[in-house]
Amino acid sequence: MRSVVDMPSSGTILADVRGLVVRYGGIAAVQGVDISIRAGEAVAIVGPNGAGKTSLLSAIAGIVRPSAGSIHIGGKPLAGFALSDVVRQGVALVPEGRNIFGSLTVLENLRLGATPRLDASVAADIDRVLSDFPILGERRDQPAGQLSGGEQQMLAIARAMLSRPRLLMLDEPSLGLAPAIVDRVYDLLRGIRSQGVSVLVVEQNAARAFAFADRACVMSHGVFTLTGTPGEIGSDAAFDSAYFGVAMAENGGPV
Amino acid sequence: MIGQAIQVLVDAVSVGGLYSLTALGIGLIFGVMRLINFAHAQLITIAGYALLVLLTPSAVLAVLGAVVAAVLLALLVERTAFRPLRGADPATLLIASFAVSFFIEKVTIMLVGSRPKGVDFLPALAGQVEIAGVRLQLLQLVTIVVSVVLLVTTTWFLKSTRLGLEMRAAAENFRMAEVLGIRANRVIATAFAISGLLAAAVACLFVAQTGLVQPRMGLQLVIIAFVGTVIGGLGSLPGAAIGGFLVGVATILLQALLPPDLRVFREAFLFVAVTVVLLFRPQGLIPARGLRERV
């Protein structure tokens, strides 16, 4: 299978991934991916389960070490940072399943989101979150595990945003949520983007991601098989086969 | 009759407090590292020997020395043995923890011999006080007060300080805590330091009760307290404290209530009780959240 290289057209490059390979034991989950994300843009990575999307995000977040290739954040190599320092470079992750701290209160979850910050406006920012999301405000002192799935997703995104990231990454933000709640999640992401924060979203729900993103990459078997604007990809006849992981190499590939 | 019952109760609560503090020390480390630290026994032991060595100058100095010795040993063990193994699977950590525990125990025996040594630590506490017609040992009351104060202080630390918040987050989901920027070394070293502090407190109370130090003094406490952390729910800090307390209380109540012929088997009864609890609540009395690691 041939892979395609994602290159943004212009603008400051915030995250730059070159030739990324992620292996777990003998299995290569990501097999040579290039992607660049500019300041302020929204990028979607779609693809079937097991395509390597989560591994790619985990590598950019510093959770897994790549076997080959490089990741630069704001021009600095990620390899030089401990996991807990990646967020200090402006990269925040909302992982699949949200991973809020269920035994901690809503307020405590939010305070943890601001861990890297030393400035004095943390308390004011948390107050704003609690008033912007009345349900979180009402339940600020309750264990976050008691929130509904949609509320937990809002909390997870708000928590990530309290680190004041330059790049917000989300893994399957619509997973397991009712369509009306997914609308709210994407409305929230649009608002975040309009503040100039880059958003990288990984989705199986391609329609949602395409409606949101400036650019999209289709991932299958550890490589990008298509990149372009959501419009271009959606009308590409190869999209269905790429998305569903049909062996395109046999057919000569999509590009 | 009532007086006797109160005496047994006070005895049970004081022993429960001792096990509760020990279980909390073990539970703190398990919470943040998924490591069952059997070397906690040696933290208690070294604090005991620090008491022995420093008692001659002054009791206050001896207590301070016990705290410093246990905290330093805890930090040393974390830095040299457990930090390189961070993220290793639980079986590896368990074996390493046994190895560290045996190693320190054998070194202690090499240095000080295996025979118990008498320590006349705070003899004034051996006296009795009479409260409402019931004669109680002063030391047991002191043990209860110290246990309560330390449990309350630890709870306050975990609930109300930034570092405590980070520790609770790390205990629920270490990986996610790191993703949010929480520094692993800081949280883990703090947990070890607190476990050292708790071990020193247990050593002081235990030595005052028994009047002896010996290289294996920590082990029996740790084994029973570990049973407490399992009953309470591994990974849950309130569970550890309550489980440890219940096991201690159960030990004393079995001693008091079993017919004399059966008293030698009180540990067997204790473990039967533990088995029954785990049959009905395999996750422990207060199950921990988030024993998963995946992000």
PDB file of N, CA, C and O in Angstrom, chain B residues 234-291:
ATOM      1  N   LEU B 234      -7.682  -3.111  47.390  1.00  0.00           N
ATOM      2  CA  LEU B 234      -6.352  -2.656  46.973  1.00  0.00           C
ATOM      3  C   LEU B 234      -6.487  -1.416  46.096  1.00  0.00           C
ATOM      4  O   LEU B 234      -7.287  -1.391  45.169  1.00  0.00           O
ATOM      5  N   GLY B 235      -5.708  -0.405  46.424  1.00  0.00           N
ATOM      6  CA  GLY B 235      -5.725   0.802  45.614  1.00  0.00           C
ATOM      7  C   GLY B 235      -6.633   1.876  46.175  1.00  0.00           C
ATOM      8  O   GLY B 235      -6.598   3.017  45.739  1.00  0.00           O
ATOM      9  N   SER B 236      -7.453   1.521  47.160  1.00  0.00           N
ATOM     10  CA  SER B 236      -8.322   2.515  47.773  1.00  0.00           C
ATOM     11  C   SER B 236      -7.744   2.911  49.123  1.00  0.00           C
ATOM     12  O   SER B 236      -7.521   2.065  49.984  1.00  0.00           O
ATOM     13  N   LEU B 237      -7.475   4.205  49.304  1.00  0.00           N
ATOM     14  CA  LEU B 237      -6.830   4.633  50.549  1.00  0.00           C
ATOM     15  C   LEU B 237      -7.756   4.557  51.756  1.00  0.00           C
ATOM     16  O   LEU B 237      -7.357   4.045  52.804  1.00  0.00           O
ATOM     17  N   PRO B 238      -9.007   5.025  51.645  1.00  0.00           N
ATOM     18  CA  PRO B 238      -9.916   4.797  52.781  1.00  0.00           C
ATOM     19  C   PRO B 238     -10.068   3.312  53.050  1.00  0.00           C
ATOM     20  O   PRO B 238     -10.139   2.877  54.204  1.00  0.00           O
ATOM     21  N   GLY B 239     -10.091   2.524  51.979  1.00  0.00           N
ATOM     22  CA  GLY B 239     -10.185   1.069  52.115  1.00  0.00           C
ATOM     23  C   GLY B 239      -9.025   0.516  52.913  1.00  0.00           C
ATOM     24  O   GLY B 239      -9.206  -0.314  53.814  1.00  0.00           O
ATOM     25  N   ALA B 240      -7.794   0.978  52.621  1.00  0.00           N
ATOM     26  CA  ALA B 240      -6.611   0.494  53.335  1.00  0.00           C
ATOM     27  C   ALA B 240      -6.717   0.823  54.816  1.00  0.00           C
ATOM     28  O   ALA B 240      -6.499  -0.035  55.684  1.00  0.00           O
ATOM     29  N   ALA B 241      -7.068   2.079  55.113  1.00  0.00           N
ATOM     30  CA  ALA B 241      -7.131   2.496  56.508  1.00  0.00           C
ATOM     31  C   ALA B 241      -8.200   1.705  57.262  1.00  0.00           C
ATOM     32  O   ALA B 241      -7.955   1.208  58.378  1.00  0.00           O
ATOM     33  N   ILE B 242      -9.357   1.551  56.638  1.00  0.00           N
ATOM     34  CA  ILE B 242     -10.446   0.847  57.316  1.00  0.00           C
ATOM     35  C   ILE B 242     -10.160  -0.654  57.388  1.00  0.00           C
ATOM     36  O   ILE B 242     -10.364  -1.290  58.424  1.00  0.00           O
ATOM     37  N   GLY B 243      -9.652  -1.221  56.294  1.00  0.00           N
ATOM     38  CA  GLY B 243      -9.309  -2.642  56.281  1.00  0.00           C
ATOM     39  C   GLY B 243      -8.268  -2.975  57.343  1.00  0.00           C
ATOM     40  O   GLY B 243      -8.396  -3.951  58.084  1.00  0.00           O
ATOM     41  N   GLY B 244      -7.228  -2.151  57.429  1.00  0.00           N
ATOM     42  CA  GLY B 244      -6.189  -2.359  58.437  1.00  0.00           C
ATOM     43  C   GLY B 244      -6.781  -2.299  59.834  1.00  0.00           C
ATOM     44  O   GLY B 244      -6.486  -3.116  60.702  1.00  0.00           O
ATOM     45  N   PHE B 245      -7.646  -1.305  60.029  1.00  0.00           N
ATOM     46  CA  PHE B 245      -8.278  -1.140  61.333  1.00  0.00           C
ATOM     47  C   PHE B 245      -9.110  -2.367  61.689  1.00  0.00           C
ATOM     48  O   PHE B 245      -8.985  -2.923  62.794  1.00  0.00           O
ATOM     49  N   LEU B 246      -9.921  -2.833  60.744  1.00  0.00           N
ATOM     50  CA  LEU B 246     -10.790  -3.982  61.010  1.00  0.00           C
ATOM     51  C   LEU B 246      -9.983  -5.226  61.334  1.00  0.00           C
ATOM     52  O   LEU B 246     -10.328  -5.998  62.240  1.00  0.00           O
ATOM     53  N   VAL B 247      -8.892  -5.437  60.604  1.00  0.00           N
ATOM     54  CA  VAL B 247      -8.072  -6.618  60.849  1.00  0.00           C
ATOM     55  C   VAL B 247      -7.471  -6.567  62.253  1.00  0.00           C
ATOM     56  O   VAL B 247      -7.470  -7.561  62.979  1.00  0.00           O
ATOM     57  N   GLY B 248      -7.005  -5.369  62.630  1.00  0.00           N
ATOM     58  CA  GLY B 248      -6.453  -5.217  63.974  1.00  0.00           C
ATOM     59  C   GLY B 248      -7.496  -5.473  65.053  1.00  0.00           C
ATOM     60  O   GLY B 248      -7.262  -6.201  66.024  1.00  0.00           O
ATOM     61  N   VAL B 249      -8.654  -4.881  64.859  1.00  0.00           N
ATOM     62  CA  VAL B 249      -9.757  -5.063  65.812  1.00  0.00           C
ATOM     63  C   VAL B 249     -10.141  -6.541  65.889  1.00  0.00           C
ATOM     64  O   VAL B 249     -10.311  -7.110  66.984  1.00  0.00           O
ATOM     65  N   ALA B 250     -10.230  -7.181  64.718  1.00  0.00           N
ATOM     66  CA  ALA B 250     -10.631  -8.589  64.676  1.00  0.00           C
ATOM     67  C   ALA B 250      -9.638  -9.460  65.445  1.00  0.00           C
ATOM     68  O   ALA B 250     -10.033 -10.372  66.185  1.00  0.00           O
ATOM     69  N   THR B 251      -8.330  -9.141  65.293  1.00  0.00           N
ATOM     70  CA  THR B 251      -7.313  -9.917  65.992  1.00  0.00           C
ATOM     71  C   THR B 251      -7.556  -9.906  67.494  1.00  0.00           C
ATOM     72  O   THR B 251      -7.534 -10.944  68.168  1.00  0.00           O
ATOM     73  N   ILE B 252      -7.798  -8.706  68.025  1.00  0.00           N
ATOM     74  CA  ILE B 252      -7.968  -8.566  69.473  1.00  0.00           C
ATOM     75  C   ILE B 252      -9.288  -9.193  69.930  1.00  0.00           C
ATOM     76  O   ILE B 252      -9.354  -9.872  70.955  1.00  0.00           O
ATOM     77  N   LEU B 253     -10.342  -8.975  69.144  1.00  0.00           N
ATOM     78  CA  LEU B 253     -11.629  -9.540  69.536  1.00  0.00           C
ATOM     79  C   LEU B 253     -11.590 -11.059  69.512  1.00  0.00           C
ATOM     80  O   LEU B 253     -12.143 -11.727  70.402  1.00  0.00           O
ATOM     81  N   LEU B 254     -10.921 -11.632  68.521  1.00  0.00           N
ATOM     82  CA  LEU B 254     -10.788 -13.093  68.471  1.00  0.00           C
ATOM     83  C   LEU B 254     -10.048 -13.579  69.709  1.00  0.00           C
ATOM     84  O   LEU B 254     -10.430 -14.557  70.346  1.00  0.00           O
ATOM     85  N   GLN B 255      -8.966 -12.825  70.046  1.00  0.00           N
ATOM     86  CA  GLN B 255      -8.180 -13.183  71.229  1.00  0.00           C
ATOM     87  C   GLN B 255      -9.066 -13.186  72.476  1.00  0.00           C
ATOM     88  O   GLN B 255      -8.963 -14.064  73.326  1.00  0.00           O
ATOM     89  N   ALA B 256      -9.957 -12.191  72.559  1.00  0.00           N
ATOM     90  CA  ALA B 256     -10.766 -12.046  73.769  1.00  0.00           C
ATOM     91  C   ALA B 256     -11.960 -12.987  73.786  1.00  0.00           C
ATOM     92  O   ALA B 256     -12.379 -13.450  74.844  1.00  0.00           O
ATOM     93  N   LEU B 257     -12.528 -13.261  72.630  1.00  0.00           N
ATOM     94  CA  LEU B 257     -13.807 -13.962  72.593  1.00  0.00           C
ATOM     95  C   LEU B 257     -13.691 -15.455  72.316  1.00  0.00           C
ATOM     96  O   LEU B 257     -14.596 -16.216  72.668  1.00  0.00           O
ATOM     97  N   LEU B 258     -12.594 -15.864  71.691  1.00  0.00           N
ATOM     98  CA  LEU B 258     -12.451 -17.293  71.402  1.00  0.00           C
ATOM     99  C   LEU B 258     -12.263 -18.062  72.708  1.00  0.00           C
ATOM    100  O   LEU B 258     -11.657 -17.547  73.647  1.00  0.00           O
ATOM    101  N   PRO B 259     -12.782 -19.298  72.779  1.00  0.00           N
ATOM    102  CA  PRO B 259     -12.486 -20.132  73.934  1.00  0.00           C
ATOM    103  C   PRO B 259     -10.966 -20.334  74.024  1.00  0.00           C
ATOM    104  O   PRO B 259     -10.301 -20.398  72.985  1.00  0.00           O
ATOM    105  N   PRO B 260     -10.422 -20.405  75.244  1.00  0.00           N
ATOM    106  CA  PRO B 260      -8.972 -20.441  75.418  1.00  0.00           C
ATOM    107  C   PRO B 260      -8.268 -21.496  74.551  1.00  0.00           C
ATOM    108  O   PRO B 260      -7.183 -21.240  74.026  1.00  0.00           O
ATOM    109  N   ASP B 261      -8.909 -22.669  74.368  1.00  0.00           N
ATOM    110  CA  ASP B 261      -8.262 -23.712  73.577  1.00  0.00           C
ATOM    111  C   ASP B 261      -8.030 -23.296  72.137  1.00  0.00           C
ATOM    112  O   ASP B 261      -7.125 -23.765  71.470  1.00  0.00           O
ATOM    113  N   LEU B 262      -8.906 -22.422  71.649  1.00  0.00           N
ATOM    114  CA  LEU B 262      -8.857 -22.069  70.224  1.00  0.00           C
ATOM    115  C   LEU B 262      -8.014 -20.823  69.959  1.00  0.00           C
ATOM    116  O   LEU B 262      -7.770 -20.468  68.819  1.00  0.00           O
ATOM    117  N   ARG B 263      -7.564 -20.141  71.043  1.00  0.00           N
ATOM    118  CA  ARG B 263      -6.909 -18.855  70.849  1.00  0.00           C
ATOM    119  C   ARG B 263      -5.638 -18.959  70.017  1.00  0.00           C
ATOM    120  O   ARG B 263      -5.298 -18.033  69.273  1.00  0.00           O
ATOM    121  N   VAL B 264      -4.953 -20.098  70.136  1.00  0.00           N
ATOM    122  CA  VAL B 264      -3.724 -20.229  69.353  1.00  0.00           C
ATOM    123  C   VAL B 264      -4.024 -20.216  67.865  1.00  0.00           C
ATOM    124  O   VAL B 264      -3.153 -19.952  67.052  1.00  0.00           O
ATOM    125  N   PHE B 265      -5.267 -20.492  67.525  1.00  0.00           N
ATOM    126  CA  PHE B 265      -5.625 -20.532  66.098  1.00  0.00           C
ATOM    127  C   PHE B 265      -6.247 -19.221  65.620  1.00  0.00           C
ATOM    128  O   PHE B 265      -6.894 -19.173  64.588  1.00  0.00           O
ATOM    129  N   ARG B 266      -6.056 -18.141  66.395  1.00  0.00           N
ATOM    130  CA  ARG B 266      -6.812 -16.929  66.049  1.00  0.00           C
ATOM    131  C   ARG B 266      -6.441 -16.420  64.646  1.00  0.00           C
ATOM    132  O   ARG B 266      -7.299 -15.895  63.943  1.00  0.00           O
ATOM    133  N   GLU B 267      -5.183 -16.605  64.242  1.00  0.00           N
ATOM    134  CA  GLU B 267      -4.821 -16.164  62.880  1.00  0.00           C
ATOM    135  C   GLU B 267      -5.601 -16.949  61.830  1.00  0.00           C
ATOM    136  O   GLU B 267      -6.011 -16.411  60.811  1.00  0.00           O
ATOM    137  N   ALA B 268      -5.790 -18.259  62.115  1.00  0.00           N
ATOM    138  CA  ALA B 268      -6.560 -19.080  61.170  1.00  0.00           C
ATOM    139  C   ALA B 268      -7.977 -18.542  61.059  1.00  0.00           C
ATOM    140  O   ALA B 268      -8.513 -18.398  59.954  1.00  0.00           O
ATOM    141  N   PHE B 269      -8.582 -18.195  62.194  1.00  0.00           N
ATOM    142  CA  PHE B 269      -9.929 -17.624  62.154  1.00  0.00           C
ATOM    143  C   PHE B 269      -9.934 -16.307  61.377  1.00  0.00           C
ATOM    144  O   PHE B 269     -10.840 -16.027  60.602  1.00  0.00           O
ATOM    145  N   LEU B 270      -8.875 -15.521  61.613  1.00  0.00           N
ATOM    146  CA  LEU B 270      -8.775 -14.237  60.922  1.00  0.00           C
ATOM    147  C   LEU B 270      -8.773 -14.438  59.412  1.00  0.00           C
ATOM    148  O   LEU B 270      -9.497 -13.766  58.676  1.00  0.00           O
ATOM    149  N   PHE B 271      -7.966 -15.418  58.963  1.00  0.00           N
ATOM    150  CA  PHE B 271      -7.854 -15.608  57.515  1.00  0.00           C
ATOM    151  C   PHE B 271      -9.126 -16.218  56.924  1.00  0.00           C
ATOM    152  O   PHE B 271      -9.464 -15.961  55.774  1.00  0.00           O
ATOM    153  N   VAL B 272      -9.836 -16.998  57.733  1.00  0.00           N
ATOM    154  CA  VAL B 272     -11.141 -17.500  57.279  1.00  0.00           C
ATOM    155  C   VAL B 272     -12.080 -16.307  57.061  1.00  0.00           C
ATOM    156  O   VAL B 272     -12.754 -16.201  56.030  1.00  0.00           O
ATOM    157  N   ALA B 273     -12.052 -15.384  58.018  1.00  0.00           N
ATOM    158  CA  ALA B 273     -12.895 -14.191  57.889  1.00  0.00           C
ATOM    159  C   ALA B 273     -12.529 -13.409  56.632  1.00  0.00           C
ATOM    160  O   ALA B 273     -13.403 -12.938  55.890  1.00  0.00           O
ATOM    161  N   VAL B 274     -11.216 -13.291  56.390  1.00  0.00           N
ATOM    162  CA  VAL B 274     -10.745 -12.575  55.198  1.00  0.00           C
ATOM    163  C   VAL B 274     -11.265 -13.260  53.939  1.00  0.00           C
ATOM    164  O   VAL B 274     -11.765 -12.609  53.010  1.00  0.00           O
ATOM    165  N   THR B 275     -11.169 -14.606  53.923  1.00  0.00           N
ATOM    166  CA  THR B 275     -11.624 -15.351  52.751  1.00  0.00           C
ATOM    167  C   THR B 275     -13.107 -15.116  52.504  1.00  0.00           C
ATOM    168  O   THR B 275     -13.539 -14.907  51.372  1.00  0.00           O
ATOM    169  N   VAL B 276     -13.873 -15.129  53.593  1.00  0.00           N
ATOM    170  CA  VAL B 276     -15.314 -14.919  53.456  1.00  0.00           C
ATOM    171  C   VAL B 276     -15.592 -13.524  52.890  1.00  0.00           C
ATOM    172  O   VAL B 276     -16.385 -13.358  51.956  1.00  0.00           O
ATOM    173  N   VAL B 277     -14.893 -12.514  53.426  1.00  0.00           N
ATOM    174  CA  VAL B 277     -15.092 -11.148  52.913  1.00  0.00           C
ATOM    175  C   VAL B 277     -14.798 -11.103  51.417  1.00  0.00           C
ATOM    176  O   VAL B 277     -15.558 -10.543  50.626  1.00  0.00           O
ATOM    177  N   LEU B 278     -13.694 -11.737  51.011  1.00  0.00           N
ATOM    178  CA  LEU B 278     -13.297 -11.653  49.608  1.00  0.00           C
ATOM    179  C   LEU B 278     -14.214 -12.468  48.700  1.00  0.00           C
ATOM    180  O   LEU B 278     -14.361 -12.156  47.524  1.00  0.00           O
ATOM    181  N   LEU B 279     -14.831 -13.526  49.285  1.00  0.00           N
ATOM    182  CA  LEU B 279     -15.792 -14.292  48.484  1.00  0.00           C
ATOM    183  C   LEU B 279     -16.977 -13.417  48.103  1.00  0.00           C
ATOM    184  O   LEU B 279     -17.479 -13.455  46.986  1.00  0.00           O
ATOM    185  N   PHE B 280     -17.405 -12.596  49.069  1.00  0.00           N
ATOM    186  CA  PHE B 280     -18.584 -11.774  48.809  1.00  0.00           C
ATOM    187  C   PHE B 280     -18.226 -10.435  48.174  1.00  0.00           C
ATOM    188  O   PHE B 280     -19.015  -9.865  47.442  1.00  0.00           O
ATOM    189  N   ARG B 281     -17.044  -9.944  48.490  1.00  0.00           N
ATOM    190  CA  ARG B 281     -16.624  -8.664  47.888  1.00  0.00           C
ATOM    191  C   ARG B 281     -15.200  -8.811  47.371  1.00  0.00           C
ATOM    192  O   ARG B 281     -14.252  -8.337  48.007  1.00  0.00           O
ATOM    193  N   PRO B 282     -15.055  -9.413  46.188  1.00  0.00           N
ATOM    194  CA  PRO B 282     -13.704  -9.669  45.676  1.00  0.00           C
ATOM    195  C   PRO B 282     -12.885  -8.387  45.461  1.00  0.00           C
ATOM    196  O   PRO B 282     -11.662  -8.432  45.469  1.00  0.00           O
ATOM    197  N   GLN B 283     -13.566  -7.262  45.265  1.00  0.00           N
ATOM    198  CA  GLN B 283     -12.837  -6.005  45.065  1.00  0.00           C
ATOM    199  C   GLN B 283     -12.513  -5.319  46.392  1.00  0.00           C
ATOM    200  O   GLN B 283     -11.948  -4.233  46.393  1.00  0.00           O
ATOM    201  N   GLY B 284     -12.883  -5.957  47.505  1.00  0.00           N
ATOM    202  CA  GLY B 284     -12.656  -5.334  48.800  1.00  0.00           C
ATOM    203  C   GLY B 284     -13.872  -4.540  49.244  1.00  0.00           C
ATOM    204  O   GLY B 284     -14.829  -4.362  48.494  1.00  0.00           O
ATOM    205  N   LEU B 285     -13.813  -4.077  50.488  1.00  0.00           N
ATOM    206  CA  LEU B 285     -14.973  -3.382  51.044  1.00  0.00           C
ATOM    207  C   LEU B 285     -15.230  -2.051  50.358  1.00  0.00           C
ATOM    208  O   LEU B 285     -16.363  -1.652  50.140  1.00  0.00           O
ATOM    209  N   ILE B 286     -14.146  -1.319  50.053  1.00  0.00           N
ATOM    210  CA  ILE B 286     -14.282  -0.034  49.361  1.00  0.00           C
ATOM    211  C   ILE B 286     -13.448  -0.136  48.085  1.00  0.00           C
ATOM    212  O   ILE B 286     -12.275   0.212  48.079  1.00  0.00           O
ATOM    213  N   PRO B 287     -14.048  -0.618  46.996  1.00  0.00           N
ATOM    214  CA  PRO B 287     -13.254  -0.871  45.789  1.00  0.00           C
ATOM    215  C   PRO B 287     -12.630   0.406  45.246  1.00  0.00           C
ATOM    216  O   PRO B 287     -13.233   1.479  45.322  1.00  0.00           O
ATOM    217  N   ALA B 288     -11.427   0.264  44.706  1.00  0.00           N
ATOM    218  CA  ALA B 288     -10.752   1.412  44.108  1.00  0.00           C
ATOM    219  C   ALA B 288     -11.308   1.642  42.716  1.00  0.00           C
ATOM    220  O   ALA B 288     -11.744   0.731  42.050  1.00  0.00           O
ATOM    221  N   ARG B 289     -11.277   2.917  42.303  1.00  0.00           N
ATOM    222  CA  ARG B 289     -11.646   3.232  40.938  1.00  0.00           C
ATOM    223  C   ARG B 289     -10.429   3.105  40.044  1.00  0.00           C
ATOM    224  O   ARG B 289      -9.320   3.292  40.470  1.00  0.00           O
ATOM    225  N   GLY B 290     -10.696   2.825  38.802  1.00  0.00           N
ATOM    226  CA  GLY B 290      -9.652   3.005  37.779  1.00  0.00           C
ATOM    227  C   GLY B 290      -8.400   2.221  38.020  1.00  0.00           C
ATOM    228  O   GLY B 290      -7.315   2.784  38.056  1.00  0.00           O
ATOM    229  N   LEU B 291      -8.492   0.891  38.174  1.00  0.00           N
ATOM    230  CA  LEU B 291      -7.272   0.097  38.248  1.00  0.00           C
ATOM    231  C   LEU B 291      -6.755  -0.195  36.839  1.00  0.00           C
ATOM    232  O   LEU B 291      -5.893  -1.005  36.641  1.00  0.00           O
TER     233      LEU B 291
END
